[in-house]
Short mmCIF file of C-alpha atoms in Angstrom, two decimals:
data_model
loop_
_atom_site.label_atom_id
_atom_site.label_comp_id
_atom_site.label_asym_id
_atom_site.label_seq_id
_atom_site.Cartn_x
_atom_site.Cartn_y
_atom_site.Cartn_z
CA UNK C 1 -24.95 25.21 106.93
CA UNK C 2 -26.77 22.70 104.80
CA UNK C 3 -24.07 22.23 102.67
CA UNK C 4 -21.77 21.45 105.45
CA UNK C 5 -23.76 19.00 107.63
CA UNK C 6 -25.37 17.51 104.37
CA UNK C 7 -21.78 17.04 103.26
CA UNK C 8 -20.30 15.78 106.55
CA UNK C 9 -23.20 13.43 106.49
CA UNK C 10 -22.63 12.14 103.52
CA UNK C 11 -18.84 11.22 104.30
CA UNK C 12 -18.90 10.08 107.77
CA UNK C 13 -22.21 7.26 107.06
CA UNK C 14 -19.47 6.28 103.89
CA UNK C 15 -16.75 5.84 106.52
CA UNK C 16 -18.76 3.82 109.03
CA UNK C 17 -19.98 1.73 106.53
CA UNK C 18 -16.38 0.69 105.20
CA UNK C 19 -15.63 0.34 109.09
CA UNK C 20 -13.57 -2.83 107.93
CA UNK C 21 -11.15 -0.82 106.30
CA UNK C 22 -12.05 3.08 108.15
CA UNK C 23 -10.88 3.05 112.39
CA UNK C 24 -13.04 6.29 112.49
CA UNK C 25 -13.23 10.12 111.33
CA UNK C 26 -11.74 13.19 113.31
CA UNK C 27 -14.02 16.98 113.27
CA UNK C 28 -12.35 19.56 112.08
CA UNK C 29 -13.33 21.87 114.23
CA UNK C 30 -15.63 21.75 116.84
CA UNK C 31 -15.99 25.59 117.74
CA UNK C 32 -15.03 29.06 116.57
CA UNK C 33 -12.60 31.78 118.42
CA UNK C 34 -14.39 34.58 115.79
CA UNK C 35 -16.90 35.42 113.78
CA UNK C 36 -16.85 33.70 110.32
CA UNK C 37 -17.43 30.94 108.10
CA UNK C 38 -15.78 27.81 108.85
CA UNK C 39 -16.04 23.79 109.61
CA UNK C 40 -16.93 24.35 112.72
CA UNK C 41 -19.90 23.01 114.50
CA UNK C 42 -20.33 25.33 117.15
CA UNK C 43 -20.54 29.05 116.05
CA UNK C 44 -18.68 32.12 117.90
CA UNK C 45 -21.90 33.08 119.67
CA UNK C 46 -21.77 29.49 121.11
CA UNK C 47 -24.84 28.27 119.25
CA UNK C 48 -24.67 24.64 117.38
CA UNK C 49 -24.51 24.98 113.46
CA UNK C 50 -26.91 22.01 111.58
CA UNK C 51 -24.17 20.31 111.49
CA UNK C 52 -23.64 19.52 115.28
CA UNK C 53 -27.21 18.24 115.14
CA UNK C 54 -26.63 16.48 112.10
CA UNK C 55 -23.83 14.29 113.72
CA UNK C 56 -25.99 13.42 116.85
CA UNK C 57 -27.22 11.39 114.22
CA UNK C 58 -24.78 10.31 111.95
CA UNK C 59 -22.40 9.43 115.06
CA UNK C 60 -25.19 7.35 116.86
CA UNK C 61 -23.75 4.00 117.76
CA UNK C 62 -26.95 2.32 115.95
CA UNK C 63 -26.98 3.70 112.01
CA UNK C 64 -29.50 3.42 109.55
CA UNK C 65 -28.05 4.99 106.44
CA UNK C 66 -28.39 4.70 102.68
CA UNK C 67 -25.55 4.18 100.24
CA UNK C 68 -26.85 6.13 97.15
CA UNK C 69 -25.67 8.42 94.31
CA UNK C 70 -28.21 9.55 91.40
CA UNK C 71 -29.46 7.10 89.18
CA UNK C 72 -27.80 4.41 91.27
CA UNK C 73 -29.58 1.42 93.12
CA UNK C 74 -30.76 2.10 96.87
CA UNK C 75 -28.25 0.06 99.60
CA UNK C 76 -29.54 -0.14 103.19
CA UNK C 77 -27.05 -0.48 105.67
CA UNK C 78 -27.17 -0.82 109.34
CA UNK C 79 -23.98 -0.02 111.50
CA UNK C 80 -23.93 -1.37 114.75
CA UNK C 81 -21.04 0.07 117.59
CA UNK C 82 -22.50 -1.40 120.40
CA UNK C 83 -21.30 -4.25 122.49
CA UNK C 84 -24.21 -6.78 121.52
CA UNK C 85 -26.22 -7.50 118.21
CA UNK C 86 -28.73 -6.00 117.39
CA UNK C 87 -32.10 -7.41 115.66
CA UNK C 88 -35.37 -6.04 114.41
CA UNK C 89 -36.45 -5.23 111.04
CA UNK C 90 -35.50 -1.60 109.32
CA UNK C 91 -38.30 -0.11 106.90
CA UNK C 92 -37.47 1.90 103.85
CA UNK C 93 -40.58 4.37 102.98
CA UNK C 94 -40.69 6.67 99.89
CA UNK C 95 -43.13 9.48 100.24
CA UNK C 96 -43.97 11.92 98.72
CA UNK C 97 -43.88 16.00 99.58
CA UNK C 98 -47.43 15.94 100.41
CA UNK C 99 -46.98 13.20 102.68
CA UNK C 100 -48.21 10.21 100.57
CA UNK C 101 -46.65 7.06 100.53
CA UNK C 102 -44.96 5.69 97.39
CA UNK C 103 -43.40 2.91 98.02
CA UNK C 104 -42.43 0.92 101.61
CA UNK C 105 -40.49 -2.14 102.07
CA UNK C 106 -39.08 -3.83 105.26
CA UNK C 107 -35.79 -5.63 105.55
CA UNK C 108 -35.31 -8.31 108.03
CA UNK C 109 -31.63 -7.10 110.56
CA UNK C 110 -29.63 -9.02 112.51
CA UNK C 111 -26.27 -7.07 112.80
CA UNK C 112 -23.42 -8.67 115.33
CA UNK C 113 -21.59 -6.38 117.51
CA UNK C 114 -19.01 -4.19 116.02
CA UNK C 115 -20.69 -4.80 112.90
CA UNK C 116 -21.55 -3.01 109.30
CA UNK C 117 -24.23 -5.03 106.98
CA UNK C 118 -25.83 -4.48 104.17
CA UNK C 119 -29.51 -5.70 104.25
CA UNK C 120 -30.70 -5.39 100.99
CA UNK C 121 -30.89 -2.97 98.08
CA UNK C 122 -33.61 -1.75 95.17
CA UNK C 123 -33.38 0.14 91.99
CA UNK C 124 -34.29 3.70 91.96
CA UNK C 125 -37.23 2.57 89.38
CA UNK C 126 -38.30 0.28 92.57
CA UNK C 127 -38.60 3.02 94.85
CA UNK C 128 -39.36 5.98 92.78
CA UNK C 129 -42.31 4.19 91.28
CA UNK C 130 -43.32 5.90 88.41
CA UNK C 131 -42.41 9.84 90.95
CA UNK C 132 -40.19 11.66 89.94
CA UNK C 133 -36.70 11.58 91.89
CA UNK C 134 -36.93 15.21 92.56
CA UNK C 135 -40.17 15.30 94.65
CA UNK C 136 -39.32 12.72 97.17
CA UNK C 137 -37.46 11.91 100.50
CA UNK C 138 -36.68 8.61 101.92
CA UNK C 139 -37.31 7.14 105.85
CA UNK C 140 -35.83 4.64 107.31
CA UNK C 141 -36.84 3.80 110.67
CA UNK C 142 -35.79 0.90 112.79
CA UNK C 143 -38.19 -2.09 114.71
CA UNK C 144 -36.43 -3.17 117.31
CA UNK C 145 -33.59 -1.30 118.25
CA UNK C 146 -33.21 2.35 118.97
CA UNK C 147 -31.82 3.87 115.98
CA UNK C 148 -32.94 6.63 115.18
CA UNK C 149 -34.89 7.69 111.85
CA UNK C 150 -32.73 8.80 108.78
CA UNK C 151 -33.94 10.61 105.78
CA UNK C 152 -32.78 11.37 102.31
CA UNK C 153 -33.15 12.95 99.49
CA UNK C 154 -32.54 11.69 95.87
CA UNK C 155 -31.62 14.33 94.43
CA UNK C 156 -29.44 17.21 95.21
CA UNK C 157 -30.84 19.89 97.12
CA UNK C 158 -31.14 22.47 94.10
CA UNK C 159 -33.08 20.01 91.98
CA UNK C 160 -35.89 19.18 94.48
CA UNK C 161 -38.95 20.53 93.66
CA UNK C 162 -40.10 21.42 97.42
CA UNK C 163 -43.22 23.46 97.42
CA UNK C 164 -43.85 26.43 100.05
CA UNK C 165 -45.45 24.90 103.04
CA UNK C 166 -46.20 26.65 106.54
CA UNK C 167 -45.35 25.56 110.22
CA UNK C 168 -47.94 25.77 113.47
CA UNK C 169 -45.11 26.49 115.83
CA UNK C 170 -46.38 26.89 119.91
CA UNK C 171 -44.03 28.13 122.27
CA UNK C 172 -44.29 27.37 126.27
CA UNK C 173 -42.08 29.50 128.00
CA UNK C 174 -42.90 28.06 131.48
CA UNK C 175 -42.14 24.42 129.88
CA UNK C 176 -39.29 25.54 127.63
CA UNK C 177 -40.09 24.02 125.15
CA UNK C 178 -41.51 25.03 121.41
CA UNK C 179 -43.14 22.59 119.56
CA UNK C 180 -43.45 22.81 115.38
CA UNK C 181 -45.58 21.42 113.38
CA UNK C 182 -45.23 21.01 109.57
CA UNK C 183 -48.26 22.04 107.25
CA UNK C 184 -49.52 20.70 104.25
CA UNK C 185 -46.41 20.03 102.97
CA UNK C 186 -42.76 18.58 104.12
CA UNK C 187 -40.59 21.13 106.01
CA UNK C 188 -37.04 20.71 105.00
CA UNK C 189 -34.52 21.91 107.73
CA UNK C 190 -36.98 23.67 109.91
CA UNK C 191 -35.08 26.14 112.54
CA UNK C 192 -35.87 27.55 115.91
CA UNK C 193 -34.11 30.66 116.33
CA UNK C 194 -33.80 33.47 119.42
CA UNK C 195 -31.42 36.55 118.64
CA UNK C 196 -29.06 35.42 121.63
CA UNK C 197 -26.13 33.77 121.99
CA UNK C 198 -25.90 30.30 123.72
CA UNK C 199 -28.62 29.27 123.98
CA UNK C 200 -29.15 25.29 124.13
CA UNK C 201 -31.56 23.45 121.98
CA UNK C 202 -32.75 19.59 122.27
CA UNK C 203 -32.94 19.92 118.56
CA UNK C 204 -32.89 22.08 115.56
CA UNK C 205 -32.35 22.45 111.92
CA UNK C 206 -34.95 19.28 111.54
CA UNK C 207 -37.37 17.73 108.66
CA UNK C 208 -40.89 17.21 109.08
CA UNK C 209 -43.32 15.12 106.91
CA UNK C 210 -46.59 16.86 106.51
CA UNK C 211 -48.48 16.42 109.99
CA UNK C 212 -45.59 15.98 111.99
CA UNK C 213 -43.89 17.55 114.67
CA UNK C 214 -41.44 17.70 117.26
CA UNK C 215 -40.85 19.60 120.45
CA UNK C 216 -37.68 21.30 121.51
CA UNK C 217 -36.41 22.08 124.48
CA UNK C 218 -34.30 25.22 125.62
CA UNK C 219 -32.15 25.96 128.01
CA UNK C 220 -29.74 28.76 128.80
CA UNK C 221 -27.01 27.81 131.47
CA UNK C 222 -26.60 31.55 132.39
CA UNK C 223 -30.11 31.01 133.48
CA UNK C 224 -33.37 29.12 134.81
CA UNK C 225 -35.88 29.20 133.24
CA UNK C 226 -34.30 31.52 130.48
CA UNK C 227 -36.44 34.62 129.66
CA UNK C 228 -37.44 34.74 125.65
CA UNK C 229 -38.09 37.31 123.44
CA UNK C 230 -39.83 37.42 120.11
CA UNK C 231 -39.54 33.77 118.59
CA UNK C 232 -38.71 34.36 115.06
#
């Protein structure tokens, strides 16, 4: 599942950013009639794969994404689909897997409706600065208009050099919710998971820095408030 949504991401940011020449992507496929690997997004137990959550992100009308390949320079692009321009400021911060801060930059954005623009770009010397490419991940977050945060890796995923970290993870069955929270260490695609079929999640299959966290809600449209099990 990470190679799919990792991959899917990786194409679809590369087609909105050529929108110019790209008039948009097609899924194949959204869901599954059995049991098996596929391209689907939706599973035959009618649970979302990483990838369905993936493209809440990489379909957002307001995208932050990087255009980067190993060893190549950093581009920051912002696409905007909305009907008006956008304007803030997008920051580009390099951290570490213990959290620290290597290296942070801002870029000024003023992207016109219907528009695709590059703000800026660094060398992977810039941003690395003096880390090694392999034990880092990337933010971008916007200032001033609701995109949401987009991170990335520099590396592929077998090369990074992740180190075993633990999550505080609270569940609230009269809520619904479950809220995680990473350790001393980033969590890389973190997963709430109930052995039951469709089951609906706000989010899942997520990255935390060290010290963050994020709470999910569930739902079950067969029933309110859905009864849980064991939360593995």
């Amino acid at each position: 599942m990470l190679t799919q949504a990792e991959g899917l991401k990786y194409g679809i940011e590369h087609y909105r950013r050529n929108k110019r020449r790209t008039s948009g992507s097609l899924i194949w496929q959204h869901n599954d009639s059995w049991p098996g690997t596929s391209w689907s997004l939706i599973d035959y137990e009618l649970l979302p794969k990483a990838s369905f959550y993936y493209a809440k992100k990489f379909y957002h009308p307001l995208l932050l994404s990087l255009d980067h390949d190993p060893g190549r320079p950093l581009r920051l692009w912002v696409v905007n689909d909305r009907t008006a321009p956008c304007r803030g400021s997008v920051r580009l911060g390099v951290y570490d897997f213990a959290g620290e801060m290597v290296f942070e930059r801002e870029f000024a954005a003023d992207v016109p409706a219907g528009g695709a623009v590059e703000l800026g770009s660094l060398t992977e010397a810039e941003a690395l600065n003096g880390r090694a490419a392999e034990e880092v991940v990337v933010r971008l977050s916007a200032d001033g208009f609701d995109a949401p945060d987009n991170l990335y890796y520099l590396r592929d995923h077998k090369d990074l050099r992740l180190p075993t970290t633990e999550l505080k993870v609270t569940a609230d069955p009269a809520a619904q919710t479950v809220t995680v929270e990473a350790g001393a260490y980033l969590a890389r695609m973190a997963k709430i998971d109930l052995p039951r079929g469709n089951v609906r999640f706000s989010d899942n299959f997520f990255d935390l820095l060290p010290g963050e966290r994020k709470t999910v809600v569930l739902a079950d449209p067969r029933a309110a408030p859905s009864r849980w099990p064991a939360l593995p």
